[in-house]
Short mmCIF file of C-alpha atoms in Angstrom, two decimals:
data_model
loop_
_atom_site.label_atom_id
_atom_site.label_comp_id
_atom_site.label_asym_id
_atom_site.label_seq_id
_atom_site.Cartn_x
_atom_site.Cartn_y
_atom_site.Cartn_z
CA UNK A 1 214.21 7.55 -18.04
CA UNK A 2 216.73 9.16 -20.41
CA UNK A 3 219.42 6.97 -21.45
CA UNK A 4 221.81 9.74 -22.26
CA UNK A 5 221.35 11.45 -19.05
CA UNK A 6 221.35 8.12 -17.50
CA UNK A 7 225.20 7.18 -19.22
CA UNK A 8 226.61 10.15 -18.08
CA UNK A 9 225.52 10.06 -14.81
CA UNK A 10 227.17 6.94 -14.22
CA UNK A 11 230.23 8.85 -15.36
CA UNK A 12 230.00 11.35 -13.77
CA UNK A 13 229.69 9.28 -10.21
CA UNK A 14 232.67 7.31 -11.03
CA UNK A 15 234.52 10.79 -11.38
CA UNK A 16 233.35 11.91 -8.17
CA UNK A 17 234.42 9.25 -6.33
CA UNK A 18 237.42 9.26 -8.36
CA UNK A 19 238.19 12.68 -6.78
CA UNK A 20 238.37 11.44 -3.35
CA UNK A 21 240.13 7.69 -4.14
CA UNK A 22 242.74 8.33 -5.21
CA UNK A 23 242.70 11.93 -5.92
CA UNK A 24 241.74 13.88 -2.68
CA UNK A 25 244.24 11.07 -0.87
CA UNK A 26 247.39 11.49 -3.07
CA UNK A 27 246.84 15.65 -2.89
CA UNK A 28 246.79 15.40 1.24
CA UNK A 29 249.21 12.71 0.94
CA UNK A 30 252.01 14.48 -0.19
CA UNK A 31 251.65 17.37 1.72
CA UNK A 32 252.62 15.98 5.10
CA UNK A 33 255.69 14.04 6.48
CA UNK A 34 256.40 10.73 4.63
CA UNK A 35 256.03 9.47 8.80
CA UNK A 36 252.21 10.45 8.47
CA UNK A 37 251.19 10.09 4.62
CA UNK A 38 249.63 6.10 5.29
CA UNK A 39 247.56 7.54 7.89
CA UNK A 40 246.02 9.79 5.37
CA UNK A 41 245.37 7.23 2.72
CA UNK A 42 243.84 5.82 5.91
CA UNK A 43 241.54 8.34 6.57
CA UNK A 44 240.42 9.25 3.16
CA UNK A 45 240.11 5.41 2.28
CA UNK A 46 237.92 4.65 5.25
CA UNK A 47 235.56 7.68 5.18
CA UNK A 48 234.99 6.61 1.84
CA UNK A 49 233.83 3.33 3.53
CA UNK A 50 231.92 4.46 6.51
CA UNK A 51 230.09 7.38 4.37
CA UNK A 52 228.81 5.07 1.04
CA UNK A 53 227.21 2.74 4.20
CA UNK A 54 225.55 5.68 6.34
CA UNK A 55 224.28 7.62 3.24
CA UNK A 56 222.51 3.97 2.74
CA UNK A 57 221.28 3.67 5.81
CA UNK A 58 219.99 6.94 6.92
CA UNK A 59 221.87 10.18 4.70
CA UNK A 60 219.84 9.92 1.59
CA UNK A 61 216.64 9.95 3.32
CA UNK A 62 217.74 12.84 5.75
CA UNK A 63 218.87 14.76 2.58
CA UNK A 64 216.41 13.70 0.18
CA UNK A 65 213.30 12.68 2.25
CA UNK A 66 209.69 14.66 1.65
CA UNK A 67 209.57 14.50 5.88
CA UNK A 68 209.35 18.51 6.30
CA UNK A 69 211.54 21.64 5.11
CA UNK A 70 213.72 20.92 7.45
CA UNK A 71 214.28 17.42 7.79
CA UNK A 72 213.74 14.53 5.09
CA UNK A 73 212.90 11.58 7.62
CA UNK A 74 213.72 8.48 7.42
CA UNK A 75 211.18 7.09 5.22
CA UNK A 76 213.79 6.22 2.47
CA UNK A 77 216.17 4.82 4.98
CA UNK A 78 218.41 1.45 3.50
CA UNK A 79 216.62 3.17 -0.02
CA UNK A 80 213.26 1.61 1.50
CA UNK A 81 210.84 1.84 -1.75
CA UNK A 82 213.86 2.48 -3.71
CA UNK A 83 213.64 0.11 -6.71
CA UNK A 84 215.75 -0.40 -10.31
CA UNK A 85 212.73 0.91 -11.96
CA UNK A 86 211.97 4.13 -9.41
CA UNK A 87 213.35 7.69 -11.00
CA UNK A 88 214.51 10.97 -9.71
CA UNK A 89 213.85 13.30 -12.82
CA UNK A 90 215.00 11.30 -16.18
CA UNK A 91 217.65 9.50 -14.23
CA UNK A 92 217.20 6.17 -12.19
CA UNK A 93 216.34 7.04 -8.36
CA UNK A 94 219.52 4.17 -7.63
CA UNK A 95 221.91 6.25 -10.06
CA UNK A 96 220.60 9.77 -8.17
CA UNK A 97 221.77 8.32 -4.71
CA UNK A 98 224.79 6.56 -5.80
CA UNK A 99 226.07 10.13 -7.61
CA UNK A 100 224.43 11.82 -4.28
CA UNK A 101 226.69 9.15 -2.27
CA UNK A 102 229.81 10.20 -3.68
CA UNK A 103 229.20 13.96 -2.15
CA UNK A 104 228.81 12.85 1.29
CA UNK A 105 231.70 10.96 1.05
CA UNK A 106 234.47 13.72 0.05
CA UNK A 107 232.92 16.28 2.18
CA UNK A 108 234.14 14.71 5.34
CA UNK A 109 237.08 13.84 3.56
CA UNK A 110 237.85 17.42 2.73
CA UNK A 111 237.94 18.19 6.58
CA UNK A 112 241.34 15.88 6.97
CA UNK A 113 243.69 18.02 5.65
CA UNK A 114 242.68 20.38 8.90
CA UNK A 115 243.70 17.75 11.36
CA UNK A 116 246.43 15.32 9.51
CA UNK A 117 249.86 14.35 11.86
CA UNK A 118 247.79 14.55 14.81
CA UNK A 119 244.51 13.20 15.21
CA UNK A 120 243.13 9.95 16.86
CA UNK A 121 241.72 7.41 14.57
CA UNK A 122 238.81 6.75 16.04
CA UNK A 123 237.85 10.48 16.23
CA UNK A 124 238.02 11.12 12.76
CA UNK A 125 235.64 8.11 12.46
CA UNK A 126 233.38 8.46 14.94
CA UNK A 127 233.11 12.55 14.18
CA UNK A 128 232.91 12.40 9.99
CA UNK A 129 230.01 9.90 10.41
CA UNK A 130 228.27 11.83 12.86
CA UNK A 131 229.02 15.24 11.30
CA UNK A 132 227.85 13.83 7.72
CA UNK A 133 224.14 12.67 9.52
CA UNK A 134 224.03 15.34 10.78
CA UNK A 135 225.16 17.97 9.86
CA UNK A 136 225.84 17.65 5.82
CA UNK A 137 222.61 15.78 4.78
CA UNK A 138 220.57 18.04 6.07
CA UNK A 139 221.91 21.25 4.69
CA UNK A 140 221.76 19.26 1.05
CA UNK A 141 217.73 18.77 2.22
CA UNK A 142 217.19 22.98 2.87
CA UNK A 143 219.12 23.86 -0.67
CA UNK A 144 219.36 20.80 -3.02
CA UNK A 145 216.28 18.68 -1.39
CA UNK A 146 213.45 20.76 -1.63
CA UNK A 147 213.96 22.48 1.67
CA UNK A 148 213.28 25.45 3.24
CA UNK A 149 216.12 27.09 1.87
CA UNK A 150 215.55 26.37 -1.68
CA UNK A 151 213.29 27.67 -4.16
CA UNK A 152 209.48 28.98 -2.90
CA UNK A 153 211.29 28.90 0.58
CA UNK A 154 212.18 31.51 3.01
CA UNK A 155 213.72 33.74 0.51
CA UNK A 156 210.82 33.67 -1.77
CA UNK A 157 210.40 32.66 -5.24
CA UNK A 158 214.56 32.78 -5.87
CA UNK A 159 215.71 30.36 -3.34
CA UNK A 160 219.48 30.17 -2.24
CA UNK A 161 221.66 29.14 -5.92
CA UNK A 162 224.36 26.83 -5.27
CA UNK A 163 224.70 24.58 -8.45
CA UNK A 164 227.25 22.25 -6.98
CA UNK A 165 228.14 22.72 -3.30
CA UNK A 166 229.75 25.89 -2.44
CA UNK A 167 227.75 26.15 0.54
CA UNK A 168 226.78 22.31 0.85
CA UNK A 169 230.30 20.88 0.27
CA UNK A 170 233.14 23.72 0.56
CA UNK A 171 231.44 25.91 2.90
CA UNK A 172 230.66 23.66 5.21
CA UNK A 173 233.07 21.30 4.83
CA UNK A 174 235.93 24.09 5.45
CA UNK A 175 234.33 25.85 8.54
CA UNK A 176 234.21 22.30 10.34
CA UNK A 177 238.04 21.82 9.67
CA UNK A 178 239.05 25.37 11.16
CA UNK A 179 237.03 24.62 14.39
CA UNK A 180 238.84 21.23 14.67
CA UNK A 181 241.90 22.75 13.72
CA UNK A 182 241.54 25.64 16.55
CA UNK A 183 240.13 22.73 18.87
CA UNK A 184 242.98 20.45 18.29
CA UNK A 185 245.94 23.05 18.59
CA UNK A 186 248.71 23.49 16.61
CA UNK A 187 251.37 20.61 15.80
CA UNK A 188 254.02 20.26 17.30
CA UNK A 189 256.45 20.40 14.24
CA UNK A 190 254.80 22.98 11.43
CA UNK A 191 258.00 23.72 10.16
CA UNK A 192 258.68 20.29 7.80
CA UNK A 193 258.00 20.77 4.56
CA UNK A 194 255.74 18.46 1.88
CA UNK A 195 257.39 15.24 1.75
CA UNK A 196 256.56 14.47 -1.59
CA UNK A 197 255.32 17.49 -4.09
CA UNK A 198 254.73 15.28 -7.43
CA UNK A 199 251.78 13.37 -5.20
CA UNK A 200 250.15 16.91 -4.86
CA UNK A 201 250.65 17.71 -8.26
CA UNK A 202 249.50 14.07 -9.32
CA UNK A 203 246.42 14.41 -6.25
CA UNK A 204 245.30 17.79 -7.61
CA UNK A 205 245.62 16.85 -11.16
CA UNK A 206 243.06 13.75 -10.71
CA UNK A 207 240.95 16.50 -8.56
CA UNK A 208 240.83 18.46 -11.26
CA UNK A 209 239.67 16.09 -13.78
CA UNK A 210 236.80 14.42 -11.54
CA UNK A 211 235.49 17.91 -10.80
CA UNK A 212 234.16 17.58 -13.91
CA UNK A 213 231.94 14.87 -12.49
CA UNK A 214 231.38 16.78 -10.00
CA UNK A 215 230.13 20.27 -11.46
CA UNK A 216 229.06 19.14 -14.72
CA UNK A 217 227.32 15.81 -13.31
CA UNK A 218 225.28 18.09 -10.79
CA UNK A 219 223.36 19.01 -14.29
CA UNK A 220 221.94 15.90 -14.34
CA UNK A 221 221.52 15.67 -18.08
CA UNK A 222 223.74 15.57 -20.66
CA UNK A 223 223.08 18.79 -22.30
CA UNK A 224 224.28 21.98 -22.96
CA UNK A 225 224.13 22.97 -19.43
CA UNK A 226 226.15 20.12 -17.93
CA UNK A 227 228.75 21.16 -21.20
CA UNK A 228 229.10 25.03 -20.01
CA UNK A 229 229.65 23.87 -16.20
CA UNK A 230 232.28 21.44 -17.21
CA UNK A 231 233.72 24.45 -19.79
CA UNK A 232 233.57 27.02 -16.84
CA UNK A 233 235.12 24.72 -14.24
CA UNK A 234 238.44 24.30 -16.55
CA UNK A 235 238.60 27.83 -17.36
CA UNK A 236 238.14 29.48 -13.75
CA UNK A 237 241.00 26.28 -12.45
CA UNK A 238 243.46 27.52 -15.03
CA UNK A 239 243.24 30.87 -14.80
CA UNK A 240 243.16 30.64 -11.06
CA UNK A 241 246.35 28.29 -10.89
CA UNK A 242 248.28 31.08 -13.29
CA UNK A 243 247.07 34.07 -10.63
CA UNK A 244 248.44 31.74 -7.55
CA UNK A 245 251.25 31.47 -8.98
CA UNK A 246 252.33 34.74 -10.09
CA UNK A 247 250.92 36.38 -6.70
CA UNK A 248 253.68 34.20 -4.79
CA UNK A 249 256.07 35.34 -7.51
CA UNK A 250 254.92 38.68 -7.28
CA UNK A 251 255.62 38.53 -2.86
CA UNK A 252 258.12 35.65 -2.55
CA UNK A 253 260.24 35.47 -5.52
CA UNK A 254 259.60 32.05 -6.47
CA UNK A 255 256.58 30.32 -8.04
CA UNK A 256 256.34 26.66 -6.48
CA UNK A 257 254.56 23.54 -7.60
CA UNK A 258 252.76 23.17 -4.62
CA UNK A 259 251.51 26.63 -5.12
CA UNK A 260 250.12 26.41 -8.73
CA UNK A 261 248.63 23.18 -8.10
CA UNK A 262 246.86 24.80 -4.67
CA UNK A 263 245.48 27.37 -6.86
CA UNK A 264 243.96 24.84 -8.94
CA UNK A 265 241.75 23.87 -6.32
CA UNK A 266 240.89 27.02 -5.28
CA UNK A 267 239.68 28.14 -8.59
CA UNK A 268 237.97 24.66 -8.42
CA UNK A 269 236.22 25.33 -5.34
CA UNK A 270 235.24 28.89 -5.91
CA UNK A 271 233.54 28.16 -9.59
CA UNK A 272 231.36 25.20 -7.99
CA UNK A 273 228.38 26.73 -6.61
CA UNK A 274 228.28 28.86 -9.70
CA UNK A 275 229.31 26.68 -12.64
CA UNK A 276 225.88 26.19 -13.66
CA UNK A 277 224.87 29.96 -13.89
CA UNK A 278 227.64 31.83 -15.36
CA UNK A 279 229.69 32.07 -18.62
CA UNK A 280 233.53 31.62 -20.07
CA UNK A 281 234.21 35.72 -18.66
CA UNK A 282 232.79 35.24 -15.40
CA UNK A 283 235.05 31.98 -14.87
CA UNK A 284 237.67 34.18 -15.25
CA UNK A 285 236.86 36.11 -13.19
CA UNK A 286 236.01 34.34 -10.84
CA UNK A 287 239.31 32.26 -11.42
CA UNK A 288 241.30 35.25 -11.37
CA UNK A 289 240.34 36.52 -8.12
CA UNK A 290 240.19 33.30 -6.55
CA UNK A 291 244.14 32.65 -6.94
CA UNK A 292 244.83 35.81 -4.65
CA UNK A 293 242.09 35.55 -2.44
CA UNK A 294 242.84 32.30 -1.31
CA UNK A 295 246.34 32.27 -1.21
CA UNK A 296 246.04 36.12 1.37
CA UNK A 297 243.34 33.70 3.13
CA UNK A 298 246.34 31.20 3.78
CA UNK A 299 248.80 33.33 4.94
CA UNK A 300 246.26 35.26 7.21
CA UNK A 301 245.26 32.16 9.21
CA UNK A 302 248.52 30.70 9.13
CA UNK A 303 250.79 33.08 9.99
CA UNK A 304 248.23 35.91 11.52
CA UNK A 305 245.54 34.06 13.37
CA UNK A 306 248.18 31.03 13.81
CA UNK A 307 245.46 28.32 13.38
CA UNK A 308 247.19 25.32 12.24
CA UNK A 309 244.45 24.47 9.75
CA UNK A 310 247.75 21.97 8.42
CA UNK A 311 246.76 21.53 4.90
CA UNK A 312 244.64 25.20 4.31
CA UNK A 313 240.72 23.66 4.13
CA UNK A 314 239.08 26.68 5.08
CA UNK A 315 241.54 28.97 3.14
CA UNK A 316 240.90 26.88 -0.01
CA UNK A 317 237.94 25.33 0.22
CA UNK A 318 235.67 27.55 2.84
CA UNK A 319 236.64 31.06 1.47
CA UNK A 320 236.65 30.10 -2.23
CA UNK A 321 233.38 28.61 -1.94
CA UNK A 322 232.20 31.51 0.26
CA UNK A 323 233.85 33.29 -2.55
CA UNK A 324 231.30 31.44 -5.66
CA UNK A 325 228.60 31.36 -3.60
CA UNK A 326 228.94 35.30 -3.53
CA UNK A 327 229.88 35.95 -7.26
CA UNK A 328 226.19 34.21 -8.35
CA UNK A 329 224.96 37.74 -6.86
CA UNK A 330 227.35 39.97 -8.03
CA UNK A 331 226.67 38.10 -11.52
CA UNK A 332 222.81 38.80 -11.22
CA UNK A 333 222.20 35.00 -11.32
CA UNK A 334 220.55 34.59 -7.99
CA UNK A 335 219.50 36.97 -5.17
CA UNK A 336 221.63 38.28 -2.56
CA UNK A 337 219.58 37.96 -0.10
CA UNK A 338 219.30 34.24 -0.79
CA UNK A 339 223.43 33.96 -1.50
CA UNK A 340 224.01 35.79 2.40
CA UNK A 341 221.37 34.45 3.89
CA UNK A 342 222.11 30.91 2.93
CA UNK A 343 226.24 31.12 3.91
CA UNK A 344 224.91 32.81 7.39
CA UNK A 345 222.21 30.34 8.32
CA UNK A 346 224.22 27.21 7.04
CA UNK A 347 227.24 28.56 8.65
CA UNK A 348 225.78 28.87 12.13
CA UNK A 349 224.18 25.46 11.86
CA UNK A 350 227.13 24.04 10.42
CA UNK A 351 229.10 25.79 13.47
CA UNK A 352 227.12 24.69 16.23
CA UNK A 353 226.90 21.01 14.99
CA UNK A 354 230.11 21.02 14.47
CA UNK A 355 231.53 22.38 17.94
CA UNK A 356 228.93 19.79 19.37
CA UNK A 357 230.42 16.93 18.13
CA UNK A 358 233.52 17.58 19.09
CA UNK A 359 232.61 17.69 22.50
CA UNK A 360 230.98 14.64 22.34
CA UNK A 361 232.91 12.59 20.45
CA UNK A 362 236.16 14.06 21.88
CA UNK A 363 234.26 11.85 25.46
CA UNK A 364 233.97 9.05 24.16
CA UNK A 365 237.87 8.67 22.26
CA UNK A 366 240.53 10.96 22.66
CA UNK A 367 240.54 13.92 19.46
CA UNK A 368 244.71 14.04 19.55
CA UNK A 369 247.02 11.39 20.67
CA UNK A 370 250.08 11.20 22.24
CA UNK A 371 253.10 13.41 22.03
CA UNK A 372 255.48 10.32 21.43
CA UNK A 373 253.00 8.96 18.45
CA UNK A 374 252.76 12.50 16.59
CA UNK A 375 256.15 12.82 16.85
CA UNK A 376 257.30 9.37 15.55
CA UNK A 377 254.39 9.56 12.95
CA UNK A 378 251.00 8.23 12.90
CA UNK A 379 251.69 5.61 10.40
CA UNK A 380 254.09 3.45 12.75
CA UNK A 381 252.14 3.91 15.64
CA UNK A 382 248.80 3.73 15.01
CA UNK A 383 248.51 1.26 11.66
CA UNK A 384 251.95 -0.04 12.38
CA UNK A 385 253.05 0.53 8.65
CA UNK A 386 255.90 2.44 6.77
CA UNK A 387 255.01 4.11 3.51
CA UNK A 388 258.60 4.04 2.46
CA UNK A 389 261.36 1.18 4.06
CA UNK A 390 264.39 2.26 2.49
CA UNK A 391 266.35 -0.77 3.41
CA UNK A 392 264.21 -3.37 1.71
#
C-alpha cells in the first residue's frame, strides 16, 4: 500500500460523490420549474442511495470480478473476501470500490435530466438500478476490468483508451437518456424557462471542481499523471465554457449564464476519456471544439429531431464524450480501431439494454404519470412538498 496514493484517493472519492450530492442535483435543479426542482433533489438523492447499496451487493463484482471477459461474476458480491488489509494496485481494495462506487452512482444520475417534470418515481428507481447491474458494470468489466475490450483483448495489444469514462460514464449514460426521452414523449409545457439560473451556475461550479476527483482520481496515484489530468480537465472546461458562449453570441445575440456554465460541462465531459493521455494544447482543443459541438448537438435534437431530451444529456454528455473518446485517436494516443470499435459495440449493448428495460420496467410501474400531476408539478403531487412557500 502507498499512503500517498492511498490519501488522495480518499479525496478524490469524496469529490466524486461530491459531484452528484449536491452538485449534479443543484445543476438539474435549477433548470426546471420551481413546481418540479424537489423531485429532482429526489431523484439524484435516492439514486445515490439505491446505487452505493447495489454496487455492494452485486456491481463491483459484475464490474470488477475475474468471472470471464465478459462478465465478472459474483464471486466478490457484498465485497465477499474483501478485507481492510486486501489491495487493488498500491491502494486498499475497500478504497478502490468505494471511489469505483461513486461512478455507478452519478451515471444513472446523469440520465435524469432526460426525463425530469415527467417521470414516475418508481420508474426511475426501479430502471437506474436495473440499468446500473446491468448495463453500466459490465461495460466498466470489458474496458476498465480487464475485459474483453481492454488491453490484449479483441483489438489486440492497444485495447479501447478511455481514462475516465467517456464511453463508460458519458457515452452510455447519455444514449440511455435520449431513448427514455424519445420513449417518454415530449412535455407538455417545454416552453418555461429555468426557474432558478444561480443553482446551475452554483450545480455546475461544484461539478466542475469534483471532476477533478473524478479525472485526476481515475490515476490512482498521486503523481504526475493524476496532476496533468486534473491540469487538462480545467483547461479544456474553460476554454470550452468561453467557445459556448461566444457561439450563442455569435447566432443569438446574447451570451447567457446558463449557456457558459453548460459549456463547462461539455468541455468537462469531452476531456474525460482523454485526460490521462493528452497535453495543455490538446485540452484546448479539445475544449474549443467541444463548446460548438455540443451546443449545434442541442439545438439539432431539440429543435430538429424534437426529442425532448429536457435538460440536453445526450447533447452534453453523449456527444462530448463520443467527442473525447474520438480525439485519443486523432491525438495518436490510442488506436482507432479500438476508439470506434469500443463507442459501436458499447453503444449497441448499451442500446439494447436500455430499450429492454424500459419495456420491462415500464410493466411493472407506469414510466410517466398523470397529466394533472405533470402539470401541477411533481413535487406537490408525488412527495407532497413545496420547494418554495412564499406565504410562510
Amino acid at each position: 500500500m502507498n499512503g500517498a496514493d492511498t490519501a488522495w484517493i480518499m479525496i478524490a472519492t469524496a469529490l466524486v460523490l461530491f459531484m452528484t450530492l449536491p452538485g449534479l442535483a443543484l445543476f438539474y435543479g435549477g433548470l426546471v420549474r420551481a413546481r418540479n426542482v424537489l423531485s429532482v433533489f429526489m431523484h439524484c438523492y435516492a439514486i445515490a442511495c439505491l446505487m452505493s447499496i447495489l454496487w455492494l451487493a452485486f456491481g463491483y463484482s459484475i464490474a470488477f470480478g475475474d468471472a470471464n471477459p465478459f462478465w465478472g461474476g459474483l464471486g466478490k458480491s457484498f465485497l465477499n473476501g474483501v478485507t481492510a488489509d486486501s489491495l487493488s494496485g498500491t491502494l486498499p481494495e475497500i478504497l478502490f470500490f468505494a471511489f469505483q462506487m461513486t461512478f455507478a452512482i452519478i451515471t444513472p444520475a446523469l440520465i435524469v435530466g432526460a426525463y425530469v417534470e415527467r417521470v414516475g418515481f418508481g420508474f426511475v428507481m426501479l430502471f437506474s438500478g436495473a440499468w446500473m447491474l446491468l448495463c453500466y458494470a459490465p461495460v466498466v468489466h470489458w474496458i476498465w476490468g480487464g475485459g474483453f475490450l481492454s488491453d490484449g483483448g479483441i483489438f489486440g495489444e492497444t485495447g479501447v483508451r478511455d481514462f475516465a469514462g467517456g464511453i463508460v460514464v458519458h457515452e452510455t449514460a447519455g444514449l440511455a437518456a435520449l431513448l427514455i426521452a424519445i420513449f417518454l414523449g415530449p412535455r407538455k409545457n417545454q416552453s418555461t424557462p429555468p426557474h432558478n439560473p444561480g443553482f446551475v451556475m452554483i450545480g455546475a461550479a461544484m461539478l466542475w471542481v469534483g471532476w477533478f476527483g473524478f479525472n485526476g482520481g481515475s490515476q490512482l496515484a498521486a503523481d504526475g499523471g493524476a496532476a496533468m489530468a486534473i491540469t487538462v480537465t480545467h483547461i479544456s472546461a474553460a476554454t470550452a465554457s468561453l467557445s459556448w458562449a461566444l457561439w450563442e453570441k455569435i447566432k443569438f445575440g446574447k451570451a447567457s449564464l446558463v449557456g457558459i456554465v453548460t459549456g463547462t460541462i461539455a468541455g468537462l465531459a469531452s476531456i474525460t476519456p482523454a485526460s490521462g493521455f493528452v497535453g495543455p494544447i490538446e485540452a484546448l482543443i479539445i475544449g474549443a471544439v467541444a463548446g460548438i459541438l455540443c451546443q449545434e448537438a442541442v439545438l439539432l435534437i431539440r429543435n430538429r429531431l424534437k426529442i425532448d431530451d429536457t435538460l440536453d444529456v445526450f447533447a452534453v454528455h453523449g456527444v462530448g464524450g463520443i467527442f473525447g473518446t474520438i480525439m485519443i485517436a486523432v491525438f495518436g494516443a490510442g488506436t482507432w480501431a479500438a476508439q470506434l470499435g469500443g463507442l459501436l459495440i458499447v453503444g449497441v449493448y448499451t442500446t439494447i439494454v436500455t430499450i429492454a428495460l424500459i419495456y420491462i420496467v415500464k410493466a411493472i410501474t407506469p414510466l410517466r404519470v398523470d397529466l394533472e400531476t405533470e402539470t401541477n408539478g411533481l413535487d406537490l403531487a408525488v412527495h407532497g412538498e413545496r420547494a418554495y412557500d412564499m406565504s410562510s
